[in-house]
PDB file of C-alpha atoms in Angstrom:
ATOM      1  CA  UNK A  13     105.162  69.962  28.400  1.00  0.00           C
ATOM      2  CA  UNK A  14     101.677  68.378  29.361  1.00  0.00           C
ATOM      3  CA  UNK A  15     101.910  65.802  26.300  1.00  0.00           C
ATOM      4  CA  UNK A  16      99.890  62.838  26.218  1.00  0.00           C
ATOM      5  CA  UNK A  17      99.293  59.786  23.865  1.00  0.00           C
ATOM      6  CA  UNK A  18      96.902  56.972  23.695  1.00  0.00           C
ATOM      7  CA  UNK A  19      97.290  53.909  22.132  1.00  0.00           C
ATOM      8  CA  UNK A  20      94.066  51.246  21.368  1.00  0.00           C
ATOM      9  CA  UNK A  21      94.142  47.513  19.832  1.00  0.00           C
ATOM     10  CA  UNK A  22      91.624  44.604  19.531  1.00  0.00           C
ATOM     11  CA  UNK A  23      93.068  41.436  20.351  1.00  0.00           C
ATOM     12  CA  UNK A  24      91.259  38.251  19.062  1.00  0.00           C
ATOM     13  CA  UNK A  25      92.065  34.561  20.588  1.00  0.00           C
ATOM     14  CA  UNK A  26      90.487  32.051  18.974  1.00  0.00           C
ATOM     15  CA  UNK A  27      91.627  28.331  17.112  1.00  0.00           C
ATOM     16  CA  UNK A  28      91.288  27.658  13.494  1.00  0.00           C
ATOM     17  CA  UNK A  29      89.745  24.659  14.684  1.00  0.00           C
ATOM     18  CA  UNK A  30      87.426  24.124  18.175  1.00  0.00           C
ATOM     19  CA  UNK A  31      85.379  21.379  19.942  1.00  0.00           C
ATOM     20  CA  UNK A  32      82.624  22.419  21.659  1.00  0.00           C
ATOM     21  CA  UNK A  33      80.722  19.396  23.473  1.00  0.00           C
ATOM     22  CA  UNK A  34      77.223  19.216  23.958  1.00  0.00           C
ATOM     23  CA  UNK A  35      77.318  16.555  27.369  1.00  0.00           C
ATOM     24  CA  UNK A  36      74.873  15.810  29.859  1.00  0.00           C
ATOM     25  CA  UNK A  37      75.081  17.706  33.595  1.00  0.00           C
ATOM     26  CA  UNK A  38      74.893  13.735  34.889  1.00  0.00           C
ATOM     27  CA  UNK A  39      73.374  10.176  33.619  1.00  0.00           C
ATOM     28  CA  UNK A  40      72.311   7.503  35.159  1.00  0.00           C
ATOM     29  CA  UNK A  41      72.884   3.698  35.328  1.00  0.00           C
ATOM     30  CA  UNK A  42      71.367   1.922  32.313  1.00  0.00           C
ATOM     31  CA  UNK A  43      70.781   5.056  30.350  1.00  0.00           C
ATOM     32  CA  UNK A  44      71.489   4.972  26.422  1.00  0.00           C
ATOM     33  CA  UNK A  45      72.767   8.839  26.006  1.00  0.00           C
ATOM     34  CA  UNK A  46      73.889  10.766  22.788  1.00  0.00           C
ATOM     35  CA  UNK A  47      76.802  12.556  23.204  1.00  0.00           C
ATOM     36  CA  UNK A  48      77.431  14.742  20.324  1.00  0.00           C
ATOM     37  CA  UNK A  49      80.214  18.002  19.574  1.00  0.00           C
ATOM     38  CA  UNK A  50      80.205  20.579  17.302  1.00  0.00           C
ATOM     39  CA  UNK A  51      83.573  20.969  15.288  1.00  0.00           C
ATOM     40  CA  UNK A  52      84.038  24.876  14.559  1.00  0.00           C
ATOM     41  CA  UNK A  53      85.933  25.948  11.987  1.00  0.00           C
ATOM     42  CA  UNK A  54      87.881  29.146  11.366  1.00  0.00           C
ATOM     43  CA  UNK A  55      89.930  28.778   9.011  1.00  0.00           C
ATOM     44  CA  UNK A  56      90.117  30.144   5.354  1.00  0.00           C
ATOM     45  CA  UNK A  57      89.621  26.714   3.845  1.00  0.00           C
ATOM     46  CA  UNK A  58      87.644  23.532   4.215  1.00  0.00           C
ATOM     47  CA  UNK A  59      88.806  21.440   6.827  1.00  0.00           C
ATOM     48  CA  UNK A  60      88.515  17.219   6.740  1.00  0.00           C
ATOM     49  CA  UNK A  61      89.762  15.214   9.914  1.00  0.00           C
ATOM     50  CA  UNK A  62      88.917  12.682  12.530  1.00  0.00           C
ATOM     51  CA  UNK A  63      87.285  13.465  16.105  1.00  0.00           C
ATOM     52  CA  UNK A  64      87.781  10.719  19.166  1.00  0.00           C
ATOM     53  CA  UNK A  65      85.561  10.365  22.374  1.00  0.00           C
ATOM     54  CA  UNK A  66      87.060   8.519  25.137  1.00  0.00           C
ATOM     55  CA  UNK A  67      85.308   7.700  28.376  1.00  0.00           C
ATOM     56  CA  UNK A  68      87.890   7.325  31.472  1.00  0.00           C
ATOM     57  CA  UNK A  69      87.243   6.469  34.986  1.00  0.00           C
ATOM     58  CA  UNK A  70      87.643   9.379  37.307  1.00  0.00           C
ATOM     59  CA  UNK A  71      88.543   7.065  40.165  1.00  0.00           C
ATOM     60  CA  UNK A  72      91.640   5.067  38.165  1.00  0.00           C
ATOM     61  CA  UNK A  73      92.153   6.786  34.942  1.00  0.00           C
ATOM     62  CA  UNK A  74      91.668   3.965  33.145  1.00  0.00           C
ATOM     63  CA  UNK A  75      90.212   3.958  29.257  1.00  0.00           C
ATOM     64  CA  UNK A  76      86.399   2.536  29.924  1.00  0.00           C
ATOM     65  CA  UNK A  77      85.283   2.577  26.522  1.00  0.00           C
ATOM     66  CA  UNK A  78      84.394  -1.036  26.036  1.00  0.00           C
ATOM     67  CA  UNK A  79      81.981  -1.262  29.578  1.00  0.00           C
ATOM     68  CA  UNK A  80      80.052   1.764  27.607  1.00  0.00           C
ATOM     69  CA  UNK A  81      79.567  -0.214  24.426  1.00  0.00           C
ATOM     70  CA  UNK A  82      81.343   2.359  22.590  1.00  0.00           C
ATOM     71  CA  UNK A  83      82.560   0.564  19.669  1.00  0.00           C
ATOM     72  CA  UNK A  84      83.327   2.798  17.074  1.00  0.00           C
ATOM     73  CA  UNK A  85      85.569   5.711  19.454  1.00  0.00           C
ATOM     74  CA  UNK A  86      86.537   7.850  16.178  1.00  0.00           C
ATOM     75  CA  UNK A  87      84.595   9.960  13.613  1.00  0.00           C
ATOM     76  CA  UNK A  88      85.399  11.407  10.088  1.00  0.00           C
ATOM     77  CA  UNK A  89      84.322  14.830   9.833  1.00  0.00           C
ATOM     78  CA  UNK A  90      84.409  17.488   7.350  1.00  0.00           C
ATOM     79  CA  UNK A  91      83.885  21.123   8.266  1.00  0.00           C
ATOM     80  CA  UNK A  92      83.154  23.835   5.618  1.00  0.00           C
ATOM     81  CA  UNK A  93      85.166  27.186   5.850  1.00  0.00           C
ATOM     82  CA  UNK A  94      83.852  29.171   8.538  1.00  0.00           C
ATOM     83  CA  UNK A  95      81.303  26.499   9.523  1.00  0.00           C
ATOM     84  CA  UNK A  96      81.084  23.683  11.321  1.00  0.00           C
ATOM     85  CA  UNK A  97      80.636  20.232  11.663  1.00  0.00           C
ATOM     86  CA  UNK A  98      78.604  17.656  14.105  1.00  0.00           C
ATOM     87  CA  UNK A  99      79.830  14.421  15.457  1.00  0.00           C
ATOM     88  CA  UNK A 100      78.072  11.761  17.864  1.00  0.00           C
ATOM     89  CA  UNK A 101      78.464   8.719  19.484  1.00  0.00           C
ATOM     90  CA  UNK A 102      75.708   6.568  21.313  1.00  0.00           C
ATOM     91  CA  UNK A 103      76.788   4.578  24.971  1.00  0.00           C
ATOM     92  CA  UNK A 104      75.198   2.573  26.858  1.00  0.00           C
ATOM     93  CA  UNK A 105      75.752   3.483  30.900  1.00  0.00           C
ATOM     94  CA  UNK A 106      76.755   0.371  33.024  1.00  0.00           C
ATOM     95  CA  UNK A 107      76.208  -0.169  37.146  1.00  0.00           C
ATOM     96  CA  UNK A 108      78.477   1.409  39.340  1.00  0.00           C
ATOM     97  CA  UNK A 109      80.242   3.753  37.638  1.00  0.00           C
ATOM     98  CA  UNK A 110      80.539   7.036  39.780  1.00  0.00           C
ATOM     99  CA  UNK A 111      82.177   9.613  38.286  1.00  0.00           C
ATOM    100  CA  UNK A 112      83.725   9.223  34.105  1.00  0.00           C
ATOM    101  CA  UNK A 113      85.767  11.714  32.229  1.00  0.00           C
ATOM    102  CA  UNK A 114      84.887  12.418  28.682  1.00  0.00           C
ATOM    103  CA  UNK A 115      87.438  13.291  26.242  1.00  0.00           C
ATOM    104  CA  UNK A 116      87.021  14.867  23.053  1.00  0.00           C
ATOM    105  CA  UNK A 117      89.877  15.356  20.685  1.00  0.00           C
ATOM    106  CA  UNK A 118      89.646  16.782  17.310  1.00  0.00           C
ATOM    107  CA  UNK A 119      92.661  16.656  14.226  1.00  0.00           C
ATOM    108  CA  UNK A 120      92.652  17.759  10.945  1.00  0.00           C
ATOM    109  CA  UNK A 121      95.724  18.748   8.996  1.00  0.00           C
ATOM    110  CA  UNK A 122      97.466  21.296  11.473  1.00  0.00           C
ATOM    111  CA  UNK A 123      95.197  22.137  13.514  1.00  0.00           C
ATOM    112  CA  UNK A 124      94.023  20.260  16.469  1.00  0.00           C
ATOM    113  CA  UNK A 125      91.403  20.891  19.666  1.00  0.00           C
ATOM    114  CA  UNK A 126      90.334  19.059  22.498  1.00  0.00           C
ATOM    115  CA  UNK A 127      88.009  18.820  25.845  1.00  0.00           C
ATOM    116  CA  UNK A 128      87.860  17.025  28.737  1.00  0.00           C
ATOM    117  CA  UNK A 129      85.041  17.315  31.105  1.00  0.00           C
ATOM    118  CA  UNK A 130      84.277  15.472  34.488  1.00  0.00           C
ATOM    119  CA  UNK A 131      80.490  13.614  33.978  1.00  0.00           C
ATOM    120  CA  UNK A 132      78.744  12.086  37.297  1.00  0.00           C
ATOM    121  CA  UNK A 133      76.285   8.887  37.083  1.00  0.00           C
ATOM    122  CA  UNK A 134      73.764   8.664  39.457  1.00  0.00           C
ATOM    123  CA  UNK A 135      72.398   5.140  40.992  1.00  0.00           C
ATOM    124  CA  UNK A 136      69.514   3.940  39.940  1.00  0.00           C
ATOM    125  CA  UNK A 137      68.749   2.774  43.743  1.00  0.00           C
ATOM    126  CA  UNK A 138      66.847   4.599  46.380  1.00  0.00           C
ATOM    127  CA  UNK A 139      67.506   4.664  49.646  1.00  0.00           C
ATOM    128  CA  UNK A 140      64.168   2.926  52.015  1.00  0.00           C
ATOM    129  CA  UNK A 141      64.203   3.583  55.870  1.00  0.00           C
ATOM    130  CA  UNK A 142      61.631   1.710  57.652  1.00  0.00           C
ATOM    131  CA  UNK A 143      60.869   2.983  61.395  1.00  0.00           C
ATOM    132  CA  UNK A 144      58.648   1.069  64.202  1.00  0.00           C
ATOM    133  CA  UNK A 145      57.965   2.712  66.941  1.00  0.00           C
ATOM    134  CA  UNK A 146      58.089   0.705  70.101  1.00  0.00           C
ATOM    135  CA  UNK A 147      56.537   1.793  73.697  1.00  0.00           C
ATOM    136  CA  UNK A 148      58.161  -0.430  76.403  1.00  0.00           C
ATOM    137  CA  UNK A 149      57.629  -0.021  80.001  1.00  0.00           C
ATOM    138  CA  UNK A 150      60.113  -0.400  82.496  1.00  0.00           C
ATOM    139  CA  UNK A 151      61.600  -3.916  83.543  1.00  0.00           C
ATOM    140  CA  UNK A 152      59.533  -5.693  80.516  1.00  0.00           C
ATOM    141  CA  UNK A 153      60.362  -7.509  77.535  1.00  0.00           C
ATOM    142  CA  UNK A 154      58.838  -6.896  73.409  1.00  0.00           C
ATOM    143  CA  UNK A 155      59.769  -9.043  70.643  1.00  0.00           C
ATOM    144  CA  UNK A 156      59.612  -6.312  67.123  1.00  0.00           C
ATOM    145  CA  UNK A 157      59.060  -7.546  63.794  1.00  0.00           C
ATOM    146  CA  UNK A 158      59.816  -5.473  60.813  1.00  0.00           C
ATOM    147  CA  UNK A 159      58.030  -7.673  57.995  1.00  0.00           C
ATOM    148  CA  UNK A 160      58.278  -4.658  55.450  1.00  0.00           C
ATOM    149  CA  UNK A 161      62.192  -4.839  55.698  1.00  0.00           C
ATOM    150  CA  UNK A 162      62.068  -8.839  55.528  1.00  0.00           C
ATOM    151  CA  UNK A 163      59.566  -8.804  52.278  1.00  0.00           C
ATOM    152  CA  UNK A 164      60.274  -5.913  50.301  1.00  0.00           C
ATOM    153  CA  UNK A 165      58.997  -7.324  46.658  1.00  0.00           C
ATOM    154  CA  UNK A 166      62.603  -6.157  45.548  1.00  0.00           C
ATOM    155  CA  UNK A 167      64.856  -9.293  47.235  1.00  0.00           C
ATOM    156  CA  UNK A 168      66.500 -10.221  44.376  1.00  0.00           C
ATOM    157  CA  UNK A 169      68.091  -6.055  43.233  1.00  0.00           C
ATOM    158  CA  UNK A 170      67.927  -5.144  47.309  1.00  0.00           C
ATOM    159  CA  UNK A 171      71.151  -4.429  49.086  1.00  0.00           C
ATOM    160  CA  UNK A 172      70.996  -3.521  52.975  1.00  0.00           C
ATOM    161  CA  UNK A 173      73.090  -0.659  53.638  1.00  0.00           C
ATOM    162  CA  UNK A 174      72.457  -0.568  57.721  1.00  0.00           C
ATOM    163  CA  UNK A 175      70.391  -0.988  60.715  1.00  0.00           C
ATOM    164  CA  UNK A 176      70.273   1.167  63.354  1.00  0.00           C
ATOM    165  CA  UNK A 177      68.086   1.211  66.347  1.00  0.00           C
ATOM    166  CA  UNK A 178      67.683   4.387  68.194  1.00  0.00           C
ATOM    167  CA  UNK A 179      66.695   4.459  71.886  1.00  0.00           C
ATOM    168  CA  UNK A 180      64.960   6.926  74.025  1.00  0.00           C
ATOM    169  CA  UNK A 181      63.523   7.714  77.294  1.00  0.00           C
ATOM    170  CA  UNK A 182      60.908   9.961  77.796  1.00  0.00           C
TER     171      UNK A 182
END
């Protein structure tokens, strides 16, 4: 009784309605950046809703929307049947921000999508080292300057981060 069978079906997972972000990989301090979406639609008619960006501190969870000069948080969209719709919003990146959450959340009707990504921002700052080299014999005495660390032509944005002073005997 060698009887066998086989059995074969297509499964497809998808939302009548998706948000698909278009972010930046990182941004810096005091950058003006675009962040836009795409709002897919697959559904069998025309669908008209609102889509909200919200930019949250990593570090406290806290709603930062106002310290990015995002003003106007939520879009109107309309998305044509089988097509899709774009939405954007323009912030402005303050100092010291480390790492912010964007969240995207689509709603129309029904349906409803959303996306929430982690975004770094890099400093603006660069970290200077300044070496001098000093040769000092044995049971004597040198006075060092290092002018270049005093008089930098950036006092007034500089922060010193350490000093260090390395010793060795050859």
């Amino acid at each position: 009784d060698m009887k066998i069978g086989s059995l074969e079906a297509t499964t497809v997972t998808q939302k009548e309605l998706m948000v698909l972000p278009n972010v930046p990989r990182f941004m810096r301090e005091g950058d003006t950046v675009v962040l836009a979406t795409r709002i897919s639609n697959l559904a069998d008619r025309d669908l008209s809703g609102s889509v909200k960006l919200s930019i949250v501190d990593a570090a406290s969870n806290r709603v930062v929307d106002q310290a990015y000069a995002l003003t106007a948080p939520d879009v109107r969209f309309t998305a044509p049947r089988m097509g899709s719709a774009v939405a954007s919003w323009k912030i402005i990146v303050p100092s010291g921000s480390g790492v912010v959450l964007y969240r995207i959340v689509a709603k129309a009707g029904a349906f409803s999508d959303g996306e929430e990504g982690p975004i770094p921002v890099l400093t603006n700052r660069m970290l200077v080292t300044e070496t001098l080299p000093l040769n000092i014999r044995g049971g004597t005495t040198r006075t060092a300057e290092l002018p270049k660390l005093l008089r930098s032509g950036s006092e007034t944005t500089a922060r010193n981060v350490r000093l260090t002073l390395s010793m060795t005997s050859n």
